[in-house]
mmCIF file with all atom_site columns, C-alpha atoms in Angstrom:
data_model
loop_
_atom_site.group_PDB
_atom_site.id
_atom_site.type_symbol
_atom_site.label_atom_id
_atom_site.label_alt_id
_atom_site.label_comp_id
_atom_site.label_asym_id
_atom_site.label_entity_id
_atom_site.label_seq_id
_atom_site.pdbx_PDB_ins_code
_atom_site.Cartn_x
_atom_site.Cartn_y
_atom_site.Cartn_z
_atom_site.occupancy
_atom_site.B_iso_or_equiv
_atom_site.pdbx_formal_charge
_atom_site.auth_seq_id
_atom_site.auth_comp_id
_atom_site.auth_asym_id
_atom_site.auth_atom_id
_atom_site.pdbx_PDB_model_num
ATOM 1  C CA . MET A 1 1  ? 72.940 -228.205 -146.164 1.00 87.00 ? 1  MET A CA 1
ATOM 2  C CA . ASN A 1 2  ? 75.635 -227.083 -143.812 1.00 91.00 ? 2  ASN A CA 1
ATOM 3  C CA . THR A 1 3  ? 75.870 -228.176 -140.177 1.00 90.00 ? 3  THR A CA 1
ATOM 4  C CA . ASP A 1 4  ? 74.152 -225.065 -138.803 1.00 93.00 ? 4  ASP A CA 1
ATOM 5  C CA . GLU A 1 5  ? 71.181 -225.529 -141.140 1.00 95.00 ? 5  GLU A CA 1
ATOM 6  C CA . ILE A 1 6  ? 70.832 -229.183 -140.146 1.00 92.00 ? 6  ILE A CA 1
ATOM 7  C CA . VAL A 1 7  ? 70.957 -228.304 -136.439 1.00 91.00 ? 7  VAL A CA 1
ATOM 8  C CA . GLN A 1 8  ? 68.325 -225.594 -136.898 1.00 94.00 ? 8  GLN A CA 1
ATOM 9  C CA . LYS A 1 9  ? 66.033 -227.935 -138.845 1.00 94.00 ? 9  LYS A CA 1
ATOM 10 C CA . VAL A 1 10 ? 66.247 -230.562 -136.083 1.00 91.00 ? 10 VAL A CA 1
ATOM 11 C CA . LYS A 1 11 ? 65.511 -227.923 -133.430 1.00 90.00 ? 11 LYS A CA 1
ATOM 12 C CA . ASP A 1 12 ? 62.529 -226.660 -135.445 1.00 93.00 ? 12 ASP A CA 1
ATOM 13 C CA . LEU A 1 13 ? 61.112 -230.178 -135.803 1.00 91.00 ? 13 LEU A CA 1
ATOM 14 C CA . ILE A 1 14 ? 61.523 -230.791 -132.063 1.00 88.00 ? 14 ILE A CA 1
ATOM 15 C CA . GLY A 1 15 ? 59.849 -227.464 -131.304 1.00 89.00 ? 15 GLY A CA 1
ATOM 16 C CA . GLU A 1 16 ? 56.884 -228.463 -133.468 1.00 91.00 ? 16 GLU A CA 1
ATOM 17 C CA . GLY A 1 17 ? 56.603 -231.782 -131.642 1.00 87.00 ? 17 GLY A CA 1
ATOM 18 C CA . ASN A 1 18 ? 57.633 -233.809 -134.693 1.00 88.00 ? 18 ASN A CA 1
ATOM 19 C CA . PHE A 1 19 ? 59.994 -236.094 -132.779 1.00 88.00 ? 19 PHE A CA 1
ATOM 20 C CA . GLU A 1 20 ? 59.867 -238.970 -135.264 1.00 88.00 ? 20 GLU A CA 1
ATOM 21 C CA . LYS A 1 21 ? 60.594 -236.647 -138.195 1.00 92.00 ? 21 LYS A CA 1
ATOM 22 C CA . ALA A 1 22 ? 63.435 -235.081 -136.199 1.00 91.00 ? 22 ALA A CA 1
ATOM 23 C CA . LYS A 1 23 ? 64.920 -238.527 -135.521 1.00 91.00 ? 23 LYS A CA 1
ATOM 24 C CA . GLN A 1 24 ? 64.619 -239.516 -139.164 1.00 93.00 ? 24 GLN A CA 1
ATOM 25 C CA . PHE A 1 25 ? 66.150 -236.253 -140.398 1.00 94.00 ? 25 PHE A CA 1
ATOM 26 C CA . LEU A 1 26 ? 68.972 -236.611 -137.887 1.00 93.00 ? 26 LEU A CA 1
ATOM 27 C CA . GLU A 1 27 ? 69.704 -240.180 -139.016 1.00 93.00 ? 27 GLU A CA 1
ATOM 28 C CA . GLU A 1 28 ? 69.811 -239.051 -142.653 1.00 95.00 ? 28 GLU A CA 1
ATOM 29 C CA . HIS A 1 29 ? 72.416 -236.385 -141.825 1.00 94.00 ? 29 HIS A CA 1
ATOM 30 C CA . GLN A 1 30 ? 74.441 -238.298 -139.237 1.00 92.00 ? 30 GLN A CA 1
ATOM 31 C CA . ASP A 1 31 ? 77.609 -238.288 -141.353 1.00 92.00 ? 31 ASP A CA 1
ATOM 32 C CA . ASP A 1 32 ? 77.359 -234.538 -141.967 1.00 91.00 ? 32 ASP A CA 1
ATOM 33 C CA . LEU A 1 33 ? 77.101 -233.730 -138.254 1.00 90.00 ? 33 LEU A CA 1
ATOM 34 C CA . GLY A 1 34 ? 80.051 -235.618 -136.829 1.00 88.00 ? 34 GLY A CA 1
ATOM 35 C CA . GLU A 1 35 ? 80.263 -235.244 -133.044 1.00 87.00 ? 35 GLU A CA 1
ATOM 36 C CA . GLN A 1 36 ? 77.196 -232.968 -132.907 1.00 89.00 ? 36 GLN A CA 1
ATOM 37 C CA . TYR A 1 37 ? 75.049 -235.972 -133.829 1.00 91.00 ? 37 TYR A CA 1
ATOM 38 C CA . GLU A 1 38 ? 75.067 -237.445 -130.303 1.00 89.00 ? 38 GLU A CA 1
ATOM 39 C CA . LYS A 1 39 ? 74.295 -234.068 -128.729 1.00 88.00 ? 39 LYS A CA 1
ATOM 40 C CA . LEU A 1 40 ? 71.283 -233.543 -130.992 1.00 87.00 ? 40 LEU A CA 1
ATOM 41 C CA . LYS A 1 41 ? 70.124 -237.121 -130.572 1.00 87.00 ? 41 LYS A CA 1
ATOM 42 C CA . GLY A 1 42 ? 69.993 -236.530 -126.820 1.00 87.00 ? 42 GLY A CA 1
ATOM 43 C CA . MET A 1 43 ? 67.699 -233.530 -127.339 1.00 83.00 ? 43 MET A CA 1
ATOM 44 C CA . ILE A 1 44 ? 64.965 -235.643 -128.927 1.00 81.00 ? 44 ILE A CA 1
ATOM 45 C CA . PRO A 1 45 ? 62.612 -237.163 -126.350 1.00 76.00 ? 45 PRO A CA 1
ATOM 46 C CA . ASP A 1 46 ? 62.240 -240.925 -126.567 1.00 71.00 ? 46 ASP A CA 1
ATOM 47 C CA . ILE A 1 47 ? 58.533 -241.421 -127.087 1.00 59.00 ? 47 ILE A CA 1
ATOM 48 C CA . ASP A 1 48 ? 57.198 -244.926 -127.422 1.00 51.00 ? 48 ASP A CA 1
ATOM 49 C CA . ALA A 1 49 ? 53.807 -244.426 -129.040 1.00 51.00 ? 49 ALA A CA 1
ATOM 50 C CA . GLY A 1 50 ? 52.805 -248.057 -128.545 1.00 51.00 ? 50 GLY A CA 1
ATOM 51 C CA . GLY A 1 51 ? 53.727 -247.997 -124.868 1.00 53.00 ? 51 GLY A CA 1
ATOM 52 C CA . LEU A 1 52 ? 51.846 -244.754 -124.362 1.00 52.00 ? 52 LEU A CA 1
ATOM 53 C CA . THR A 1 53 ? 48.740 -246.218 -125.977 1.00 53.00 ? 53 THR A CA 1
ATOM 54 C CA . ASP A 1 54 ? 48.906 -249.250 -123.688 1.00 57.00 ? 54 ASP A CA 1
ATOM 55 C CA . LYS A 1 55 ? 49.212 -247.014 -120.624 1.00 52.00 ? 55 LYS A CA 1
ATOM 56 C CA . VAL A 1 56 ? 46.177 -244.969 -121.651 1.00 54.00 ? 56 VAL A CA 1
ATOM 57 C CA . LYS A 1 57 ? 44.129 -248.117 -122.285 1.00 56.00 ? 57 LYS A CA 1
ATOM 58 C CA . GLY A 1 58 ? 45.203 -249.502 -118.919 1.00 58.00 ? 58 GLY A CA 1
ATOM 59 C CA . PHE A 1 59 ? 44.215 -246.281 -117.186 1.00 57.00 ? 59 PHE A CA 1
ATOM 60 C CA . PHE A 1 60 ? 40.641 -246.458 -118.451 1.00 62.00 ? 60 PHE A CA 1
ATOM 61 C CA . LYS A 1 61 ? 40.245 -250.141 -117.540 1.00 60.00 ? 61 LYS A CA 1
ATOM 62 C CA . LYS A 1 62 ? 40.696 -249.392 -113.824 1.00 50.00 ? 62 LYS A CA 1
#
């Protein structure tokens, strides 16, 4: 894959809400991306599924 294809794939995964898959794909192609890696990494929201679950549980205990 060339750089443009990798970038598009990451954007597609983000658009679909597959943040973990996007992160994994990005890590696998880090060497191919060079300086674009950091830019793309910043586009992926940091979602802590465990933390989110705890917050939801805490909300319903109130």
